[in-house]
JSON list of C-alpha atoms in Angstrom, two decimals:
[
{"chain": "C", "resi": 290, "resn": "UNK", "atom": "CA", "xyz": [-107.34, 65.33, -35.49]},
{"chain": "C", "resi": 291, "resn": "UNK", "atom": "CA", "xyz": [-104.53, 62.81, -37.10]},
{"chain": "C", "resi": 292, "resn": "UNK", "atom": "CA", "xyz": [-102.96, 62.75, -33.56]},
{"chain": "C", "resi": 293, "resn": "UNK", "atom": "CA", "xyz": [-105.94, 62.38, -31.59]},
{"chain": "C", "resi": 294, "resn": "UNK", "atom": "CA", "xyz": [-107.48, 59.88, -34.04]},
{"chain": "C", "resi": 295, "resn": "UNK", "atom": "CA", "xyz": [-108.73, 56.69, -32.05]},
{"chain": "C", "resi": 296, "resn": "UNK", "atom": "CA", "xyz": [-108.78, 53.96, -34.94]},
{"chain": "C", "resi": 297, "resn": "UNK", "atom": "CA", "xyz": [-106.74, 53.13, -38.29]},
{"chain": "C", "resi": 298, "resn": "UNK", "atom": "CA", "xyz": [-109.58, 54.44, -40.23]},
{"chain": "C", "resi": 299, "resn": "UNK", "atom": "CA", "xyz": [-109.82, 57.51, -38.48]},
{"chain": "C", "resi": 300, "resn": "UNK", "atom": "CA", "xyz": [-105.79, 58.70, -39.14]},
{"chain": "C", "resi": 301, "resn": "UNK", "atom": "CA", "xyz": [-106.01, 57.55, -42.59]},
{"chain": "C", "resi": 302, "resn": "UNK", "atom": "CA", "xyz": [-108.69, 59.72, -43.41]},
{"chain": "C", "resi": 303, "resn": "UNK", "atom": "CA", "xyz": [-107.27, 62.34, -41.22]},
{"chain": "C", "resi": 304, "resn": "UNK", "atom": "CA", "xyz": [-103.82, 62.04, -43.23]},
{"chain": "C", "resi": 305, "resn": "UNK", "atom": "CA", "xyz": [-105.06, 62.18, -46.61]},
{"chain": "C", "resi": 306, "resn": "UNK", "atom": "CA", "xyz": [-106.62, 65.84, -44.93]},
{"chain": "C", "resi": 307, "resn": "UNK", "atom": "CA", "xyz": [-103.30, 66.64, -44.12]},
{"chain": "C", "resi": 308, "resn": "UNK", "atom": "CA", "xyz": [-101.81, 66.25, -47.50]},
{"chain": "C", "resi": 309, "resn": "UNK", "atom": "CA", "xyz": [-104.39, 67.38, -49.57]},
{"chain": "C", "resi": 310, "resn": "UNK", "atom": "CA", "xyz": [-104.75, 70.74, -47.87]},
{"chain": "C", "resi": 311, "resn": "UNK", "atom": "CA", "xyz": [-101.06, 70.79, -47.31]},
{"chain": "C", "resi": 312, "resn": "UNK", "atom": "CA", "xyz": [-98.24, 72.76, -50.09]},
{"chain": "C", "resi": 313, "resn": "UNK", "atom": "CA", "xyz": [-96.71, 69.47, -50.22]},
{"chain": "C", "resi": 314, "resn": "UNK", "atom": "CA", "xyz": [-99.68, 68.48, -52.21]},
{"chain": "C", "resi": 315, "resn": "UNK", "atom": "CA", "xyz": [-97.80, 69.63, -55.76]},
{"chain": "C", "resi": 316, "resn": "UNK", "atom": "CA", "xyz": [-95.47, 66.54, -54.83]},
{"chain": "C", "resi": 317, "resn": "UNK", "atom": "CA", "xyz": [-95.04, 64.91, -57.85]},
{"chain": "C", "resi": 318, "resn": "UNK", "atom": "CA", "xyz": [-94.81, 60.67, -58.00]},
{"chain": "C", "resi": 319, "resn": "UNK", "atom": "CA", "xyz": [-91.70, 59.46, -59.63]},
{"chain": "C", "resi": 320, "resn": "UNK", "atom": "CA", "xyz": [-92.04, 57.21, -62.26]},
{"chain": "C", "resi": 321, "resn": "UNK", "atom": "CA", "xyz": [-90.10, 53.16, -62.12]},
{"chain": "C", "resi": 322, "resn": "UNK", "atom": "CA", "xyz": [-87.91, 54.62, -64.75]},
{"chain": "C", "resi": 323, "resn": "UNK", "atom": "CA", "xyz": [-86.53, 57.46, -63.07]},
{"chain": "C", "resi": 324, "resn": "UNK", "atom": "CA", "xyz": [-85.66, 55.34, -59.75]},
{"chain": "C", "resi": 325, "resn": "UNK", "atom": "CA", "xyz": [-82.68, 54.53, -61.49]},
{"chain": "C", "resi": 326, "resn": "UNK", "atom": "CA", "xyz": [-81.49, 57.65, -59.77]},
{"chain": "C", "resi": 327, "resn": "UNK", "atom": "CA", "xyz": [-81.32, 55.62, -56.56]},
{"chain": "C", "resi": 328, "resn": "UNK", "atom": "CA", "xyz": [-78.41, 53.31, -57.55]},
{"chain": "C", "resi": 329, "resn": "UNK", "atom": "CA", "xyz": [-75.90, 56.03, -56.74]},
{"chain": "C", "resi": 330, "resn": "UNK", "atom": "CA", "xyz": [-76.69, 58.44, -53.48]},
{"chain": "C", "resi": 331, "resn": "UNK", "atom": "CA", "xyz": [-75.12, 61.63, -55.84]},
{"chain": "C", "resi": 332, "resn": "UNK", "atom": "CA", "xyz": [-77.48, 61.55, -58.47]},
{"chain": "C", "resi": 333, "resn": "UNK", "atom": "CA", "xyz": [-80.16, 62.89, -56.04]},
{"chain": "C", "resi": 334, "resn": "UNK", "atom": "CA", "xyz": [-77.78, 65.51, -54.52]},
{"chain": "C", "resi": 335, "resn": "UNK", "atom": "CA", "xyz": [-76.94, 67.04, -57.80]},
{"chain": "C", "resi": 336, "resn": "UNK", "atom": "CA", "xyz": [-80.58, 67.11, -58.80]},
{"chain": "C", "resi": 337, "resn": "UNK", "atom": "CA", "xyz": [-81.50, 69.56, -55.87]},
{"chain": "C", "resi": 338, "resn": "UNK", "atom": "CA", "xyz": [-77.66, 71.15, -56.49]},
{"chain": "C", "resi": 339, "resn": "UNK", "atom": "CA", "xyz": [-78.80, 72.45, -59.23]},
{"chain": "C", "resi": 340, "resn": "UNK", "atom": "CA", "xyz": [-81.37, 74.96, -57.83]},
{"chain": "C", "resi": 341, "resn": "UNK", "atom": "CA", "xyz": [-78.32, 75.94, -55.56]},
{"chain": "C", "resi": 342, "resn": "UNK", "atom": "CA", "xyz": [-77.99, 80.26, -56.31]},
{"chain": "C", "resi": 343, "resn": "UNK", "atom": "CA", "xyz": [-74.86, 79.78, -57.13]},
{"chain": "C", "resi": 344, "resn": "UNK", "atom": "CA", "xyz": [-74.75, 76.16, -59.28]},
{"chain": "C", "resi": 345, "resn": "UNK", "atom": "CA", "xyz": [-72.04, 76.15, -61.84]},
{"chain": "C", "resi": 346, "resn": "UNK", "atom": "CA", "xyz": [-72.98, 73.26, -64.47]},
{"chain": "C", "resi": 347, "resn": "UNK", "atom": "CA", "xyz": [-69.09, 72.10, -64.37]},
{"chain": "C", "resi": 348, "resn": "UNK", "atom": "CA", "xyz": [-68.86, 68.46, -63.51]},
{"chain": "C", "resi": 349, "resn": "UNK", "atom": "CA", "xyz": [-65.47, 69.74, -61.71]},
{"chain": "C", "resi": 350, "resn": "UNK", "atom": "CA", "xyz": [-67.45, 72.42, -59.73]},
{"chain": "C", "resi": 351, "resn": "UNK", "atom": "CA", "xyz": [-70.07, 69.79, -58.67]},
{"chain": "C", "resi": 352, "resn": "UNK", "atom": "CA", "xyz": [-67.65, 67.48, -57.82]},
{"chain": "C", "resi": 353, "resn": "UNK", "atom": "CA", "xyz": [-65.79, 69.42, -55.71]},
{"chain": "C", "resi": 354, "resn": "UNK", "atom": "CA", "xyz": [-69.20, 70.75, -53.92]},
{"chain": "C", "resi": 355, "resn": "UNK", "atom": "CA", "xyz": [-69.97, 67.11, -52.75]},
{"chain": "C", "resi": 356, "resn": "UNK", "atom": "CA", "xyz": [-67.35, 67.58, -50.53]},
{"chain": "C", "resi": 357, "resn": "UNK", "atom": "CA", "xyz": [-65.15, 65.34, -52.90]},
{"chain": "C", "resi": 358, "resn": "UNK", "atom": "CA", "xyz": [-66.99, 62.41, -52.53]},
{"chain": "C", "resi": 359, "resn": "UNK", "atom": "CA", "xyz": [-68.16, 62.27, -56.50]},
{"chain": "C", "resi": 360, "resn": "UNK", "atom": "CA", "xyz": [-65.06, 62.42, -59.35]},
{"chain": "C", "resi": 361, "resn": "UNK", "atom": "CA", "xyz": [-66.02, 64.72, -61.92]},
{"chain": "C", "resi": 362, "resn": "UNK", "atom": "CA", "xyz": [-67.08, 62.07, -64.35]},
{"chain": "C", "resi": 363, "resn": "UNK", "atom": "CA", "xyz": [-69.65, 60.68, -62.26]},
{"chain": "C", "resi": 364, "resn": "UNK", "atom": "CA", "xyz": [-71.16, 64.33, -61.55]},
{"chain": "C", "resi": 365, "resn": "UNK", "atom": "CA", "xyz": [-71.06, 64.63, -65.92]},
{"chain": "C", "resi": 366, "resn": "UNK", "atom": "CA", "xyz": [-72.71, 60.92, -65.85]},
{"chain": "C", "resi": 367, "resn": "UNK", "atom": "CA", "xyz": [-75.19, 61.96, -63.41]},
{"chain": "C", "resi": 368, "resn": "UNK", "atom": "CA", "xyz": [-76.23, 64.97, -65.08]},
{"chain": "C", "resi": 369, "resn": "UNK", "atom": "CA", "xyz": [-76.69, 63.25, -67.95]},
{"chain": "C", "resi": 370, "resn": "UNK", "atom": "CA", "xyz": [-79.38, 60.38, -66.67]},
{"chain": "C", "resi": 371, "resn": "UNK", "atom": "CA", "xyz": [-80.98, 62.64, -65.06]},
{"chain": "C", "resi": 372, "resn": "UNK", "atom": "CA", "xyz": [-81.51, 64.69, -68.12]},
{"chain": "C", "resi": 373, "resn": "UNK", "atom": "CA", "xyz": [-82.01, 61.64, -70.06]},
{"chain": "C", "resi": 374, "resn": "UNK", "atom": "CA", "xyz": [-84.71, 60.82, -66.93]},
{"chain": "C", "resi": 375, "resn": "UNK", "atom": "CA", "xyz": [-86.74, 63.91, -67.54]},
{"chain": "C", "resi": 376, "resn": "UNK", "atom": "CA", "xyz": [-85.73, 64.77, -64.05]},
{"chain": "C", "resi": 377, "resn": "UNK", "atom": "CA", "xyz": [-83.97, 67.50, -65.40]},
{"chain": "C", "resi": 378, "resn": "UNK", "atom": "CA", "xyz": [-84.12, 70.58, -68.36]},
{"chain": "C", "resi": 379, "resn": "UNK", "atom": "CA", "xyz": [-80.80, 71.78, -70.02]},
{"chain": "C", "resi": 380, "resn": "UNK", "atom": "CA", "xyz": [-81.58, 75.95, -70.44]},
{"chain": "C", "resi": 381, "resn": "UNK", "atom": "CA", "xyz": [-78.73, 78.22, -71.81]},
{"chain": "C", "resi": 382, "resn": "UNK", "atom": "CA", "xyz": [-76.99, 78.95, -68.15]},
{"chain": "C", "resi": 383, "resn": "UNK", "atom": "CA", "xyz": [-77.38, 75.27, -67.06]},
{"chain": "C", "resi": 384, "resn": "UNK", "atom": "CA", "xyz": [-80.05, 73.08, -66.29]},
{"chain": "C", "resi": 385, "resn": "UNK", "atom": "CA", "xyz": [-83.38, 73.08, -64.38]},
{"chain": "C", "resi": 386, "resn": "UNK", "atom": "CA", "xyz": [-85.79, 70.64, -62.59]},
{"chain": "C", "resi": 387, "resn": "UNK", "atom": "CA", "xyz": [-88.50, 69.47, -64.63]},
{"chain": "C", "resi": 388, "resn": "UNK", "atom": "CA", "xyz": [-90.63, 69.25, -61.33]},
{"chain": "C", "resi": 389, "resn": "UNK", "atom": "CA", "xyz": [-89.22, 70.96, -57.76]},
{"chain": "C", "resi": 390, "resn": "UNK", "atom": "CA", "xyz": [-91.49, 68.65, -55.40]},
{"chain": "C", "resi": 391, "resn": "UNK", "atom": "CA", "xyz": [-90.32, 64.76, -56.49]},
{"chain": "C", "resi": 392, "resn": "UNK", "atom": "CA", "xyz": [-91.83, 61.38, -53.75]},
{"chain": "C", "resi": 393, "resn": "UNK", "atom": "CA", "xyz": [-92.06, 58.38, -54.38]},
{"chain": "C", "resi": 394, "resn": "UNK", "atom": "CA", "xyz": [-94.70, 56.14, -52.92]},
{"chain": "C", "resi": 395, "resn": "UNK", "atom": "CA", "xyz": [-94.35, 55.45, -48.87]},
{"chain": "C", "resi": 396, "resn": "UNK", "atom": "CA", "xyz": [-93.55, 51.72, -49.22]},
{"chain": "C", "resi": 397, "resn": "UNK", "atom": "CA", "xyz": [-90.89, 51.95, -52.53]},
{"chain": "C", "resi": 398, "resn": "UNK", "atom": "CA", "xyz": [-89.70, 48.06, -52.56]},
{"chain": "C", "resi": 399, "resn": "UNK", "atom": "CA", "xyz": [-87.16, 48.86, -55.32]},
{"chain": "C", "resi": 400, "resn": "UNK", "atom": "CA", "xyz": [-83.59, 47.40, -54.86]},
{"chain": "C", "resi": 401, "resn": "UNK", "atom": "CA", "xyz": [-82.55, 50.42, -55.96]},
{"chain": "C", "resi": 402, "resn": "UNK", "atom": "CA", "xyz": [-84.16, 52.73, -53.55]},
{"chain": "C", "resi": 403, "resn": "UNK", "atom": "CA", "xyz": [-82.48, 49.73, -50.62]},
{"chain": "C", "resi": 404, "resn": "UNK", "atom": "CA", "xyz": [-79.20, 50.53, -52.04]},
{"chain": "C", "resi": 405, "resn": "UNK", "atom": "CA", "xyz": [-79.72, 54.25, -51.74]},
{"chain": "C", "resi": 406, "resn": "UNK", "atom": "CA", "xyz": [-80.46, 53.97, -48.31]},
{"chain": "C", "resi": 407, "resn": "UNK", "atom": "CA", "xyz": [-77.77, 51.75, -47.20]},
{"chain": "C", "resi": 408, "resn": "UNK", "atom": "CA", "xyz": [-75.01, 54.20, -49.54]},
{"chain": "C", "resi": 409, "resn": "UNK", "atom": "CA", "xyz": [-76.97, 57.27, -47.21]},
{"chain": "C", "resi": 410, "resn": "UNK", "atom": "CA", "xyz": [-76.46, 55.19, -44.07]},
{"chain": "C", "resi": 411, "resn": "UNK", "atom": "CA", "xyz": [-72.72, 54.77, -44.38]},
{"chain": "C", "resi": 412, "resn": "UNK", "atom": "CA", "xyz": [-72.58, 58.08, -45.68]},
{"chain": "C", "resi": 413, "resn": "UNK", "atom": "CA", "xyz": [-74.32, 59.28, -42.58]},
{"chain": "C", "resi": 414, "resn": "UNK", "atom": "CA", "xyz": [-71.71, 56.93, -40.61]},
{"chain": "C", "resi": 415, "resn": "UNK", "atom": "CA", "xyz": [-68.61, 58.99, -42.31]},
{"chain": "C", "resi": 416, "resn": "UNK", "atom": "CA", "xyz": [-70.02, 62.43, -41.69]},
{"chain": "C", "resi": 417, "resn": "UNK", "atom": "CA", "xyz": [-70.04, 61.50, -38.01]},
{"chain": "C", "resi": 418, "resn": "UNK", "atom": "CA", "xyz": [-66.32, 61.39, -37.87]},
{"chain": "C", "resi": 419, "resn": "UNK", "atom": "CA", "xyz": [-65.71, 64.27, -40.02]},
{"chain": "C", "resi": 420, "resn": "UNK", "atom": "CA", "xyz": [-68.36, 67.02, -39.54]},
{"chain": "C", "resi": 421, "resn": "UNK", "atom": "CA", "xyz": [-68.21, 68.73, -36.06]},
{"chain": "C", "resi": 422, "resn": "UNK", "atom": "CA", "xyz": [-71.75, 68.55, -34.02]},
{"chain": "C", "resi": 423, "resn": "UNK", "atom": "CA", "xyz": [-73.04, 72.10, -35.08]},
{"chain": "C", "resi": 424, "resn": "UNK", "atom": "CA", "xyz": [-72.45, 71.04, -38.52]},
{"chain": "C", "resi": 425, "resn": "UNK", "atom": "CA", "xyz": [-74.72, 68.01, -38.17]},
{"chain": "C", "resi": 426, "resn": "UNK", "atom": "CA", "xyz": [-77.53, 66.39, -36.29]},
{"chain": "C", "resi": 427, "resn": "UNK", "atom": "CA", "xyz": [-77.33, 62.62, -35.62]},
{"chain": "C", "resi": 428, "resn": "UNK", "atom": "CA", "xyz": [-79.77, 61.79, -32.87]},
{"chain": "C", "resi": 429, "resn": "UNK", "atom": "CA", "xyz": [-82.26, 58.66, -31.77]},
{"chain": "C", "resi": 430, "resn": "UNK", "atom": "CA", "xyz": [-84.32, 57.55, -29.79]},
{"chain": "C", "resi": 431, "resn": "UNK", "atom": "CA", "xyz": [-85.69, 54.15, -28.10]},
{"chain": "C", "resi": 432, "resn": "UNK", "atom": "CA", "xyz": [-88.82, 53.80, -26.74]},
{"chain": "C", "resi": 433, "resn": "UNK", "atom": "CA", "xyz": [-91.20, 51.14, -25.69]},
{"chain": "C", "resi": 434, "resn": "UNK", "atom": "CA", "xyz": [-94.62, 50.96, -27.83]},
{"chain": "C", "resi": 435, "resn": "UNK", "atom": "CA", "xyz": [-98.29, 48.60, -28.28]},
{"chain": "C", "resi": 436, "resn": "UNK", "atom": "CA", "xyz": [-97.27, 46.78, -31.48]},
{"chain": "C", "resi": 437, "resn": "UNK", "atom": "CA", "xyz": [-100.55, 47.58, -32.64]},
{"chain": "C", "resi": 438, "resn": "UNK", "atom": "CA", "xyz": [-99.48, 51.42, -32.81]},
{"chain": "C", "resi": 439, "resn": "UNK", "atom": "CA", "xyz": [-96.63, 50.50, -34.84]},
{"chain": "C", "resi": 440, "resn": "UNK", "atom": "CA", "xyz": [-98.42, 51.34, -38.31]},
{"chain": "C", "resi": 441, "resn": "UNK", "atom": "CA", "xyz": [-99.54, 54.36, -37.09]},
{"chain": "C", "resi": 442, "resn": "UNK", "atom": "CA", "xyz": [-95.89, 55.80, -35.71]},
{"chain": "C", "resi": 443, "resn": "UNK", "atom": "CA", "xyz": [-94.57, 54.93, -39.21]},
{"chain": "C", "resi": 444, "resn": "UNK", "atom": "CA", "xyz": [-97.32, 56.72, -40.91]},
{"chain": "C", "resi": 445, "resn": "UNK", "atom": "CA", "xyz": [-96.68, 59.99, -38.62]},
{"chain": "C", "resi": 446, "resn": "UNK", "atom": "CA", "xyz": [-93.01, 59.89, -39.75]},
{"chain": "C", "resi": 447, "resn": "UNK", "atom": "CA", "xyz": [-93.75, 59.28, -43.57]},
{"chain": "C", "resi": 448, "resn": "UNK", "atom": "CA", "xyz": [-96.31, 62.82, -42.61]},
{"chain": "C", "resi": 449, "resn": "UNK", "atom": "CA", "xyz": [-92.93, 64.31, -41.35]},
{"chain": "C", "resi": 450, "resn": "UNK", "atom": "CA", "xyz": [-91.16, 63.34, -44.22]},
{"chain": "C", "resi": 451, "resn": "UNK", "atom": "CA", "xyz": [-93.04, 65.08, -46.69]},
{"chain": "C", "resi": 452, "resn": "UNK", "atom": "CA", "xyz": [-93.58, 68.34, -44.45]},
{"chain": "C", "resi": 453, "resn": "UNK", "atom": "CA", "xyz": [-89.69, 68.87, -44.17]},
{"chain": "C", "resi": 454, "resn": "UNK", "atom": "CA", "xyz": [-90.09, 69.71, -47.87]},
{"chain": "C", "resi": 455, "resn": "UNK", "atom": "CA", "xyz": [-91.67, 73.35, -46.27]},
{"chain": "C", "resi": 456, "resn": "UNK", "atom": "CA", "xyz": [-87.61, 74.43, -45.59]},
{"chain": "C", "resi": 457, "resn": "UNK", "atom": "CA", "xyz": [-87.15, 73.57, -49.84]},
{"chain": "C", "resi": 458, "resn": "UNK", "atom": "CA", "xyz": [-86.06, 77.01, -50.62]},
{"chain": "C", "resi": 459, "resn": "UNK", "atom": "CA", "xyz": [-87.35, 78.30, -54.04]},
{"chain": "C", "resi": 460, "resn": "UNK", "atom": "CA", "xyz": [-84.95, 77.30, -56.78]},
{"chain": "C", "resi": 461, "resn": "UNK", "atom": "CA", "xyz": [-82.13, 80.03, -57.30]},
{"chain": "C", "resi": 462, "resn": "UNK", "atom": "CA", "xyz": [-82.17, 80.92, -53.41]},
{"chain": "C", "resi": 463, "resn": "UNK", "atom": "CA", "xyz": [-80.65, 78.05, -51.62]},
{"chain": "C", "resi": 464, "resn": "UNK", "atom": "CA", "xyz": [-77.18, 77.78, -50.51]},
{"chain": "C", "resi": 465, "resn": "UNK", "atom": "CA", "xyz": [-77.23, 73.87, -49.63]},
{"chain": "C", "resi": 466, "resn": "UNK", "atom": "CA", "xyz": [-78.07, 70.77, -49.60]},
{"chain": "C", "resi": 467, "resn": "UNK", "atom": "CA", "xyz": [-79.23, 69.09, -46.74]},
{"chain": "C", "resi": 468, "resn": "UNK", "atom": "CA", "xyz": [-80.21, 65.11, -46.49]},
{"chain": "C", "resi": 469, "resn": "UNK", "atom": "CA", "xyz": [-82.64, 63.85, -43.56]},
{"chain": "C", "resi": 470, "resn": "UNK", "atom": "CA", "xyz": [-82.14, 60.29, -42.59]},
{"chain": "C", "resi": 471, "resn": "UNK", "atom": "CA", "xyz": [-85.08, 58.76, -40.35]},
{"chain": "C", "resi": 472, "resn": "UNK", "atom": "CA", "xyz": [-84.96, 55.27, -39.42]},
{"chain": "C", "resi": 473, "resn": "UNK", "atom": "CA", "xyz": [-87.60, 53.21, -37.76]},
{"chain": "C", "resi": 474, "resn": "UNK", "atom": "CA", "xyz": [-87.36, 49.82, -36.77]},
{"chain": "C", "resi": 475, "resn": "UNK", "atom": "CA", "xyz": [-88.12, 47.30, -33.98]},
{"chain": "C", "resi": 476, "resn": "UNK", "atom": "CA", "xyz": [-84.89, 46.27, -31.60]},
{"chain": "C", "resi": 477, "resn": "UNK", "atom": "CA", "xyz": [-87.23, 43.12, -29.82]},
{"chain": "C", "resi": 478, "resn": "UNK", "atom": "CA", "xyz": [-89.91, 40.67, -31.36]},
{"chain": "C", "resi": 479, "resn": "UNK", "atom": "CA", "xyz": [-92.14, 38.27, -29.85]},
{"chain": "C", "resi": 480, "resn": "UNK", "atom": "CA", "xyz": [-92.05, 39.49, -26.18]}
]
């Protein structure tokens, strides 16, 4: 019904269907505090690391699992905001998340959620040049649309955002971490 959905008022009703009745409804708002996270790309990494089977609590081990992109002191630093955060639980064998399915809202103006996404963009720029293809997936595409659809193509993708949390594994059975990166933006104005 979303898809087929003739006006605005239609798809947002059909939407909030979508996520009420989906699992993704458990998603839990993060709270301004805790977007601190956001000012380094790592500190989300090594929040879903740590539900990794075989997650060693060793700033050196999480380092080195970043594919050396963190020193050992940041992954210790990061561990510790996001303890002191609440985002994380220290137990006896390590740590745990305080809450498995984190969002924030759909339209997050924070500058620190910007800078997140521009460290994940040149990230994603890197891993270009040093992962082979069937390691990775960088793809786009361009395509003419009414500008009047535009709302509605960014709320289908912010839908696909939150139902590419289905492939979470539970904690203590994944083997990686994966980041998804979708962009959407106009390339022409006032034609």
């Amino acid at each position: 019904f979303f898809n087929q959905a003739k006006t605005d008022k239609e798809k947002h009703f059909y939407y909030a269907q979508l996520v009420k009745a989906s699992p993704r409804s458990r998603l839990h708002k993060m709270e301004s505090a805790q977007l601190r996270i956001f000012k380094e790309w790592y500190h989300s990494a090594i929040l879903e690391m740590v539900t990794l089977k075989n997650f060693n609590p060793a700033p050196e081990w999480v380092a080195r699992h970043l594919m050396g992109k963190v020193t050992p002191q940041q992954a210790a630093e990061s561990l510790r905001l996001l303890t002191e955060l609440g985002l994380l639980v220290k137990t006896a064998n390590g740590y745990r998340q305080q809450n498995t399915l984190l969002t924030t809202d759909d339209e997050v103006r924070d500058m620190m959620v910007k800078l997140y996404h521009q460290q994940m963009l040149r990230l994603t720029e890197g891993i270009i040049n040093e992962l082979p293809a069937e390691g990775r997936d960088v793809s786009a595409v361009t395509f003419p649309i009414k500008r009047k659809d535009f709302p509605a193509l960014k709320k289908h993708l912010q839908l696909m955002r939150k139902e590419l949390l289905d492939f979470s594994a539970d904690a203590g059975n994944a083997e990686d971490v994966v980041q998804v990166n979708i962009q959407l933006f106009p390339l022409t104005r006032g034609m």
